[in-house]
XYZ file of C-alpha atoms in Angstrom:
454
model
C 36.299 -19.611 -0.930
C 32.573 -20.361 -0.449
C 31.827 -23.560 1.453
C 28.137 -23.850 0.510
C 26.519 -23.616 -2.932
C 23.475 -22.109 -1.206
C 25.398 -18.839 -0.881
C 25.364 -18.550 -4.687
C 22.202 -20.439 -5.660
C 19.806 -18.546 -3.401
C 20.611 -15.031 -4.757
C 20.323 -16.341 -8.333
C 16.954 -17.890 -7.500
C 15.687 -14.608 -6.029
C 16.926 -12.673 -9.056
C 15.138 -14.992 -11.478
C 11.906 -14.700 -9.472
C 12.217 -10.917 -9.423
C 12.856 -10.685 -13.173
C 9.875 -12.904 -13.993
C 7.639 -10.886 -11.673
C 8.887 -7.580 -13.069
C 8.391 -8.699 -16.670
C 4.831 -9.799 -15.903
C 4.020 -6.576 -14.058
C 5.444 -4.340 -16.771
C 3.588 -6.209 -19.516
C 0.339 -6.080 -17.550
C 0.721 -2.332 -17.012
C 1.619 -1.436 -20.588
C -1.026 -3.729 -22.119
C -3.861 -3.001 -19.723
C -7.285 -2.717 -21.419
C -9.151 0.551 -21.674
C -11.523 1.048 -18.764
C -15.225 1.429 -19.517
C -17.362 3.661 -17.319
C -20.388 2.278 -15.535
C -23.467 3.726 -13.876
C -22.624 4.834 -10.328
C -26.311 5.609 -9.713
C -26.926 1.853 -9.682
C -25.063 1.623 -6.368
C -25.209 3.193 -2.929
C -21.819 4.561 -1.857
C -20.448 4.910 1.658
C -16.993 6.307 2.433
C -15.291 5.183 5.655
C -12.683 7.690 6.889
C -10.825 6.440 9.995
C -9.391 9.343 12.005
C -7.296 9.908 15.083
C -6.100 13.436 15.772
C -6.817 14.626 12.242
C -8.203 18.140 12.781
C -5.578 19.417 10.348
C -7.057 17.568 7.362
C -10.468 16.066 8.130
C -12.639 19.044 7.123
C -10.948 19.336 3.739
C -11.266 15.593 3.128
C -14.965 15.458 4.015
C -15.776 18.587 2.019
C -14.040 17.252 -1.088
C -15.732 13.854 -0.859
C -19.151 15.460 -0.513
C -18.497 17.949 -3.330
C -17.100 15.436 -5.819
C -19.482 12.611 -4.890
C -22.702 14.279 -3.703
C -24.787 11.071 -3.582
C -22.349 9.296 -1.267
C -22.430 9.094 2.513
C -19.279 9.861 4.515
C -18.692 8.006 7.777
C -15.869 9.540 9.826
C -14.611 7.278 12.619
C -13.171 9.380 15.440
C -10.923 6.922 17.261
C -10.952 8.890 20.530
C -8.954 11.841 19.210
C -7.279 14.233 21.626
C -7.845 17.159 19.265
C -10.981 18.670 17.676
C -11.508 15.992 15.008
C -14.834 14.834 16.455
C -16.136 18.354 17.028
C -15.296 19.415 13.473
C -17.098 16.442 11.934
C -20.069 16.813 14.285
C -20.404 20.424 13.165
C -20.410 19.396 9.498
C -22.962 16.680 10.217
C -25.402 19.199 11.715
C -25.968 20.703 8.272
C -25.272 17.666 6.080
C -27.259 14.489 6.757
C -24.928 12.416 4.607
C -21.994 13.062 6.960
C -21.972 10.697 9.938
C -19.700 10.703 12.977
C -18.788 7.346 14.543
C -17.476 8.084 18.038
C -15.160 5.646 19.777
C -13.868 5.867 23.335
C -11.081 4.198 25.240
C -10.482 1.418 26.197
C -12.291 0.096 23.081
C -10.767 2.849 20.909
C -7.201 3.026 19.638
C -7.026 -0.701 18.964
C -5.932 -0.300 15.357
C -7.433 0.718 12.045
C -9.249 -2.592 11.611
C -11.191 -2.154 14.852
C -12.163 1.397 13.841
C -13.454 0.226 10.460
C -15.440 -2.565 12.108
C -17.151 0.057 14.281
C -18.224 1.951 11.159
C -19.456 -1.332 9.633
C -21.659 -1.863 12.710
C -23.050 1.677 12.511
C -23.774 1.298 8.799
C -25.685 -1.915 9.473
C -27.863 -0.087 11.982
C -28.437 2.776 9.536
C -29.501 0.720 6.513
C -33.029 -0.574 6.084
C -33.538 -4.320 6.466
C -34.628 -4.717 2.844
C -31.493 -3.014 1.457
C -29.879 -4.863 -1.450
C -26.461 -5.260 0.111
C -24.935 -6.389 -3.191
C -25.610 -2.827 -4.405
C -24.029 -1.108 -1.395
C -20.330 -0.284 -1.779
C -17.996 0.766 1.033
C -14.830 2.715 0.228
C -12.029 3.309 2.743
C -10.322 6.696 2.382
C -7.413 7.923 4.493
C -7.965 11.080 6.494
C -5.765 12.987 4.021
C -7.071 11.132 0.960
C -8.415 12.808 -2.173
C -10.377 10.602 -4.556
C -10.507 11.114 -8.320
C -13.873 12.769 -9.116
C -14.341 10.150 -11.876
C -13.587 7.204 -9.584
C -17.171 6.035 -9.064
C -17.786 6.013 -12.822
C -14.743 3.791 -13.286
C -15.239 1.326 -10.420
C -18.924 0.819 -11.272
C -18.060 -0.263 -14.825
C -17.800 -3.789 -16.267
C -14.214 -4.199 -15.003
C -15.449 -3.298 -11.531
C -18.742 -3.721 -9.718
C -20.628 -3.981 -12.997
C -19.361 -7.575 -12.842
C -21.421 -9.362 -10.143
C -18.480 -11.640 -9.295
C -16.320 -8.681 -8.238
C -16.390 -8.195 -4.472
C -13.662 -5.582 -4.205
C -11.865 -2.981 -6.295
C -8.568 -1.267 -5.537
C -7.630 1.928 -7.374
C -4.159 3.347 -7.948
C -2.461 5.542 -5.375
C -0.659 8.801 -6.205
C 1.461 11.085 -4.040
C -0.007 14.522 -4.549
C 3.072 16.333 -3.213
C 5.400 14.760 -5.787
C 5.871 18.146 -7.482
C 6.332 20.109 -4.263
C 9.657 22.023 -4.601
C 10.066 22.384 -0.815
C 8.518 19.458 1.078
C 10.340 20.659 4.196
C 9.910 24.453 4.159
C 11.885 24.934 7.382
C 14.916 22.949 6.189
C 17.837 23.659 3.867
C 18.561 22.705 0.262
C 20.170 19.335 0.957
C 17.347 18.098 3.199
C 14.754 19.319 0.723
C 16.550 17.650 -2.178
C 16.452 14.339 -0.302
C 12.809 14.895 0.675
C 11.811 15.649 -2.940
C 13.500 12.499 -4.162
C 11.947 10.387 -1.398
C 8.435 11.605 -2.226
C 9.088 11.159 -5.960
C 10.174 7.561 -5.401
C 7.009 6.826 -3.435
C 4.905 8.249 -6.259
C 6.850 6.249 -8.835
C 6.580 3.102 -6.741
C 2.808 3.323 -6.269
C 1.632 4.795 -9.558
C 3.531 2.534 -11.986
C 5.486 -0.257 -10.269
C 2.819 -1.256 -7.741
C 0.050 -0.655 -10.273
C 1.807 -3.067 -12.620
C 2.050 -5.668 -9.869
C -1.647 -5.284 -9.092
C -2.581 -5.648 -12.755
C -0.444 -8.794 -12.892
C -2.328 -10.050 -9.855
C -5.528 -9.415 -11.782
C -4.351 -12.123 -14.177
C -3.395 -14.503 -11.365
C -6.548 -13.894 -9.318
C -4.697 -12.479 -6.315
C -5.213 -8.683 -6.355
C -4.520 -7.130 -2.957
C -6.568 -4.446 -1.235
C -4.805 -1.344 0.107
C -5.635 0.925 2.988
C -6.562 3.901 0.798
C -8.939 3.733 -2.173
C -10.258 0.302 -1.169
C -13.789 -0.421 -2.480
C -15.769 -3.443 -1.246
C -19.331 -4.683 -1.659
C -21.173 -4.684 1.645
C -22.362 -8.225 0.870
C -18.736 -9.335 0.562
C -17.949 -7.795 3.941
C -20.957 -9.683 5.325
C -19.574 -12.977 4.045
C -16.235 -12.316 5.720
C -17.969 -11.302 8.949
C -19.979 -14.531 8.907
C -16.765 -16.569 8.673
C -14.409 -14.412 10.779
C -16.860 -12.542 13.090
C -15.587 -9.189 11.786
C -14.716 -7.992 8.248
C -11.409 -6.393 9.248
C -8.938 -8.353 11.320
C -8.392 -6.772 14.711
C -4.745 -6.221 15.596
C -3.525 -6.823 12.049
C -0.817 -4.468 10.815
C -2.014 -4.983 7.221
C -5.742 -5.178 7.873
C -6.369 -4.039 4.288
C -4.318 -6.787 2.644
C -5.717 -9.411 5.019
C -9.241 -8.291 4.109
C -8.407 -9.039 0.481
C -7.100 -12.487 1.414
C -10.324 -13.273 3.268
C -12.376 -11.978 0.364
C -10.693 -14.304 -2.129
C -10.805 -17.234 0.310
C -14.576 -16.692 0.491
C -14.924 -16.860 -3.293
C -15.124 -13.174 -4.229
C -12.890 -11.683 -6.907
C -10.932 -8.431 -6.587
C -10.060 -6.091 -9.459
C -7.450 -3.383 -9.748
C -8.301 -0.309 -11.827
C -5.153 1.658 -12.618
C -6.870 4.438 -14.578
C -8.445 6.092 -11.580
C -6.770 7.060 -8.349
C -6.735 8.241 -4.777
C -4.016 10.654 -3.723
C -2.271 10.948 -0.384
C 0.766 12.608 1.137
C 4.148 11.134 0.324
C 6.391 11.043 3.388
C 9.379 13.421 3.109
C 10.946 12.301 6.402
C 13.278 9.317 6.257
C 12.513 8.169 9.802
C 8.734 8.243 9.349
C 9.102 6.485 6.017
C 11.201 3.675 7.492
C 8.750 3.306 10.383
C 5.856 2.972 7.934
C 7.682 0.385 5.826
C 8.742 -1.573 8.914
C 5.072 -1.874 9.854
C 4.251 -3.108 6.357
C 7.068 -5.675 6.473
C 5.938 -6.930 9.861
C 2.378 -7.125 8.540
C 3.590 -9.259 5.638
C 5.299 -11.583 8.100
C 2.010 -11.896 9.991
C 0.353 -13.012 6.749
C 2.562 -16.101 6.508
C 0.004 -17.843 8.732
C -2.443 -17.807 5.815
C -0.183 -19.972 3.643
C -1.863 -23.337 4.453
C -5.348 -21.922 3.804
C -4.283 -20.331 0.517
C -2.525 -23.451 -0.753
C -5.539 -25.640 0.034
C -8.223 -23.158 -1.123
C -10.270 -23.995 -4.217
C -10.617 -20.243 -4.872
C -6.892 -19.778 -5.507
C -5.458 -21.155 -8.731
C -1.854 -22.278 -9.028
C -0.653 -18.889 -10.314
C -2.526 -17.091 -7.549
C -0.952 -19.301 -4.890
C 2.542 -18.649 -6.230
C 2.009 -14.878 -6.529
C 0.508 -14.548 -3.043
C 3.222 -16.596 -1.364
C 5.864 -14.614 -3.269
C 4.322 -11.354 -2.058
C 4.136 -11.962 1.655
C 7.319 -14.022 1.848
C 9.353 -11.086 0.529
C 10.439 -9.946 4.026
C 11.619 -13.507 4.730
C 13.715 -13.443 1.555
C 15.205 -10.089 2.565
C 16.121 -11.384 6.017
C 17.737 -14.528 4.575
C 19.659 -12.391 2.069
C 21.005 -10.179 4.867
C 22.054 -13.267 6.816
C 23.809 -14.713 3.754
C 25.627 -11.419 3.136
C 26.865 -11.412 6.725
C 28.005 -15.020 6.328
C 29.739 -14.252 3.034
C 31.701 -11.359 4.542
C 32.632 -13.548 7.502
C 33.940 -16.216 5.128
C 35.895 -13.603 3.188
C 37.474 -12.341 6.396
C 38.322 -15.904 7.438
C 39.814 -16.605 4.007
C 41.929 -13.461 4.257
C 43.268 -14.613 7.622
C 43.987 -18.179 6.498
C 45.248 -17.602 2.941
C 46.427 -14.018 3.083
C 44.698 -10.835 2.021
C 46.315 -10.880 -1.423
C 44.943 -14.287 -2.358
C 41.481 -13.444 -1.014
C 41.456 -10.185 -2.962
C 42.573 -12.003 -6.096
C 39.685 -14.431 -5.713
C 37.274 -11.525 -5.549
C 38.735 -9.971 -8.710
C 38.300 -13.261 -10.560
C 34.506 -13.057 -10.253
C 34.104 -9.351 -11.048
C 32.600 -9.936 -14.545
C 29.888 -12.049 -12.949
C 29.234 -9.398 -10.305
C 29.065 -6.662 -12.958
C 26.658 -8.696 -15.083
C 24.390 -9.349 -12.120
C 24.432 -5.649 -11.240
C 23.335 -4.655 -14.740
C 20.565 -7.258 -14.784
C 19.376 -6.129 -11.349
C 19.389 -2.393 -12.082
C 17.874 -2.389 -15.590
C 14.291 -3.319 -14.600
C 14.117 -0.354 -12.226
C 15.589 2.036 -14.786
C 13.023 0.950 -17.382
C 10.172 2.055 -15.123
C 11.490 5.634 -15.452
C 10.231 6.371 -19.002
C 6.881 4.719 -18.195
C 6.487 6.963 -15.164
C 7.477 10.012 -17.215
C 4.842 9.207 -19.838
C 1.980 8.768 -17.377
C 2.817 11.045 -14.455
C 5.403 13.672 -15.440
C 5.512 14.210 -19.226
C 7.142 17.634 -18.865
C 10.401 16.075 -17.641
C 13.205 14.913 -19.934
C 13.980 11.322 -20.812
C 17.343 11.635 -19.037
C 15.647 12.718 -15.826
C 13.268 9.779 -16.043
C 16.168 7.344 -16.448
C 17.876 8.885 -13.419
C 14.630 8.456 -11.493
C 14.684 4.803 -12.498
C 18.229 4.456 -11.186
C 17.152 6.136 -7.950
C 14.231 3.682 -7.701
C 16.788 0.848 -7.640
C 18.627 2.452 -4.717
C 15.319 3.278 -3.036
C 14.315 -0.419 -3.142
C 17.098 -1.255 -0.697
C 14.991 0.206 2.131
C 13.209 -3.171 2.097
C 16.186 -4.860 3.766
C 16.389 -2.768 6.969
C 12.586 -2.540 7.089
C 12.254 -6.331 6.907
C 14.941 -6.834 9.545
C 13.310 -4.331 11.901
C 9.891 -5.892 11.350
C 11.278 -9.351 12.135
C 12.914 -8.118 15.344
C 9.692 -6.390 16.418
C 7.744 -9.583 15.792
C 10.218 -11.644 17.851
C 9.861 -9.142 20.691
C 6.070 -9.307 20.529
C 5.736 -5.630 19.638
C 2.632 -5.273 17.471
C 1.358 -1.818 18.434
C 1.963 1.236 16.283
C 1.615 4.993 16.589
C -0.114 6.724 13.697
C 1.979 8.563 11.122
C 2.094 12.325 11.575
C 0.765 14.417 8.679
C 3.094 16.679 6.725
C 3.159 20.307 7.771
C 2.432 21.682 4.320
C -1.228 20.659 4.389
C -1.968 22.601 7.566
C -4.051 25.742 7.199
C -4.941 26.119 10.880
C -4.286 24.217 14.049
C -1.560 21.677 14.743
C -0.615 18.763 12.567
C -1.924 15.343 13.530
C 0.194 13.730 16.201
C 1.766 10.297 16.509
C 1.300 9.478 20.148
């Protein structure tokens, strides 16, 4: 029935890779060492908060950062907002000298998050004294709706973080703070809210245990990635990237955070992931916004393929790090190939039904059902096993049965990667690299409109 062994070998190869990666991530998460606190007073801390049309959340974010981390400076980058974001931050800065407003104006503004962060980097350089020890200055990127663990600076300044002079960057875990919200969509009915609750829960489960496990595995392979929220970097490490690339953050990159981490490792700095502290953000309860976000991430991964020759030839990447990194940003390619093979398989089945008769084709399918069932069990089980881990660490008041059902839902949730990868590939072929910002959820609004996309 199948005219090419590739149709069978390739899915088996992907499954084996996935199982090995999952086993390594789960072991790294469950066996992670206890984090030791450091001395945050040994460092100078600067938070970069890129904003565009964020009047709904920016005041709360700045106030919390200043309250929880009173020695830190907060640099809010207003990327030519159409709302009152700049005015709100300017008002706060009049009474708080550690709050700084970085104003950007079109046409230079609205060129992506990387360009906005580079503007803050330039302003920080002008602010600091020439004799500043830049190895002791740490920059942290926080989303406009981000809330950082009050203990975060204690954790990231410890021996597993910047207490180690070889560490140039630290990424902390990400939580969805609306994971327990009973009505993520207050103006919608029960069915829509049930879907929204599950979608937010899956994002929290994905980031707080599954992705954390992957990052801890990367800690062992020397290939930890930086994220866009809760990303800590030494200023000296940013300087080294700027010396090689002209700017720390890549302009026009859809994953400027991940690419920053690649450049950091290529320049010889190490990155650590600390899972026992966190930054929280809003989980997206809207399916369309979620798919748009994940399409951007998939397209960003496809952009990263261009780094493959540099990574393979770099003396700063070991063999395990090369394999892990290539596996990570080639995932959208694997998804696209899998979709193409599925389409080919169904076409061959249809052709077989026409040539040999539907009965014979159906009989051939029944003959391989034990294999299909076995593959399904092997594919689903790793996701299900994340459920009890998530329950233990994030939702201990829920039953074991509920956690196992969450694990099953995580398996179904993972299939969003296929349409997201396909959409990202099509956008790349069409040369579409611009993106509107993601609108904030209505539940955080206390006054004024929500942040807008356009």
